[in-house]
Coordinates of C-alpha atoms in Angstrom, one line a residue:
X1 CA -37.3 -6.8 -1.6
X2 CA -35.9 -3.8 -3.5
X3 CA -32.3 -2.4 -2.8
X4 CA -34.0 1.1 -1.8
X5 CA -36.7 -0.9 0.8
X6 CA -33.5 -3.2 2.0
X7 CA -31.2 0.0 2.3
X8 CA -34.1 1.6 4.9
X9 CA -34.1 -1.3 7.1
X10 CA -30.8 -1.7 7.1
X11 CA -30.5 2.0 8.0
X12 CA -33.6 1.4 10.6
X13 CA -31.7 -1.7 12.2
X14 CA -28.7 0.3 13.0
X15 CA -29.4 3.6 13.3
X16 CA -33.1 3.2 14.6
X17 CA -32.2 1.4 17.9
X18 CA -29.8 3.3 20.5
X19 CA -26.5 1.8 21.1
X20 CA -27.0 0.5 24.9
X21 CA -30.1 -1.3 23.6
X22 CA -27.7 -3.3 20.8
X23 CA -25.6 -6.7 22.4
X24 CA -22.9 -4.9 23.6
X25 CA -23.1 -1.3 22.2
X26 CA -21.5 -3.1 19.1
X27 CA -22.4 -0.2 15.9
X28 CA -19.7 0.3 14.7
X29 CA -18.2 -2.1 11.1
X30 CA -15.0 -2.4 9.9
X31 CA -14.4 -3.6 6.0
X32 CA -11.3 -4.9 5.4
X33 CA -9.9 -6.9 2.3
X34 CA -7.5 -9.6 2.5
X35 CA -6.5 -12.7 0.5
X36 CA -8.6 -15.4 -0.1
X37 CA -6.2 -17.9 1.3
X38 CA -5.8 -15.6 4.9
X39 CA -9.7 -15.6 5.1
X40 CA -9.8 -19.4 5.0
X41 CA -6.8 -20.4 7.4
X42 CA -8.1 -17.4 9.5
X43 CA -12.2 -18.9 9.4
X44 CA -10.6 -23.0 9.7
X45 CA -8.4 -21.7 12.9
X46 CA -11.3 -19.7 14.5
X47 CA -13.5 -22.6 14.0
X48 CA -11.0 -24.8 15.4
X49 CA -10.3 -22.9 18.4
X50 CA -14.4 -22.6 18.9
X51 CA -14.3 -19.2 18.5
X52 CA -15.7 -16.8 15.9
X53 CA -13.8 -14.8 13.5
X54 CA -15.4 -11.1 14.7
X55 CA -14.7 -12.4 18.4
X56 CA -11.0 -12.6 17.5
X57 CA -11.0 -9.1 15.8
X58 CA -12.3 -7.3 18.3
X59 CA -10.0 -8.8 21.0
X60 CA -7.4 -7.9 18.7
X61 CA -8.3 -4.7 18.5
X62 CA -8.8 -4.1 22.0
X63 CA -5.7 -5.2 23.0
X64 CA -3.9 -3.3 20.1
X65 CA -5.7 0.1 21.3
X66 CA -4.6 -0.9 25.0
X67 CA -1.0 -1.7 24.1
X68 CA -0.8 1.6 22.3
X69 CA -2.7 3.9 24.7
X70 CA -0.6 2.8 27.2
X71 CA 2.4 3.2 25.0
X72 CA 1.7 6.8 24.2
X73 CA 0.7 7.9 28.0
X74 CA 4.6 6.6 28.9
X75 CA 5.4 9.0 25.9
X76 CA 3.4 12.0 27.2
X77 CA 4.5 11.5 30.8
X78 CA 8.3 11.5 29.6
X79 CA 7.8 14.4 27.7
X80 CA 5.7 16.6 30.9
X81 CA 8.8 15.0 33.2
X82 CA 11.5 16.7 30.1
X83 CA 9.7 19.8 29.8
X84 CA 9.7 20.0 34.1
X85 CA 13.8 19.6 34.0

């Protein structure tokens, strides 16, 4: 199969199929670059836990946006109650 054919039903598989149709309304990727050693104690602790490695991500990033969502409506609501004084 040619890049150009491949590239198309990549393109199709994604973009082709609306997001509530998709496992989860997962489209979006995320490419990161770490060090070879990370990626392999990261993988071996997954798989020793019985999880996988994009399972972990994504509850990481959850809770990260959660943590700091929360952190920056306690900002906004201090500021509101300062401006009020």
């Amino acid at each position: 199969m040619g890049k150009a054919k491949s590239d198309k039903i990549r393109a199709e598989a994604v973009d082709g199929v609306p997001t509530a149709k998709r496992k989860g309304g997962k489209d979006g990727q995320l490419l990161i670059r770490i060090a070879r050693e990370d990626h392999a104690a990261f993988m071996a602790a997954c798989k020793r836990q019985g999880t996988s490695a994009a399972r972990e991500i994504r509850r990481f990033i959850r809770e990260f946006t959660d943590r700091h969502d929360a952190a920056d409506a306690h900002s906004k609501k201090k500021q509101k109650q300062e401006v009020q004084k």
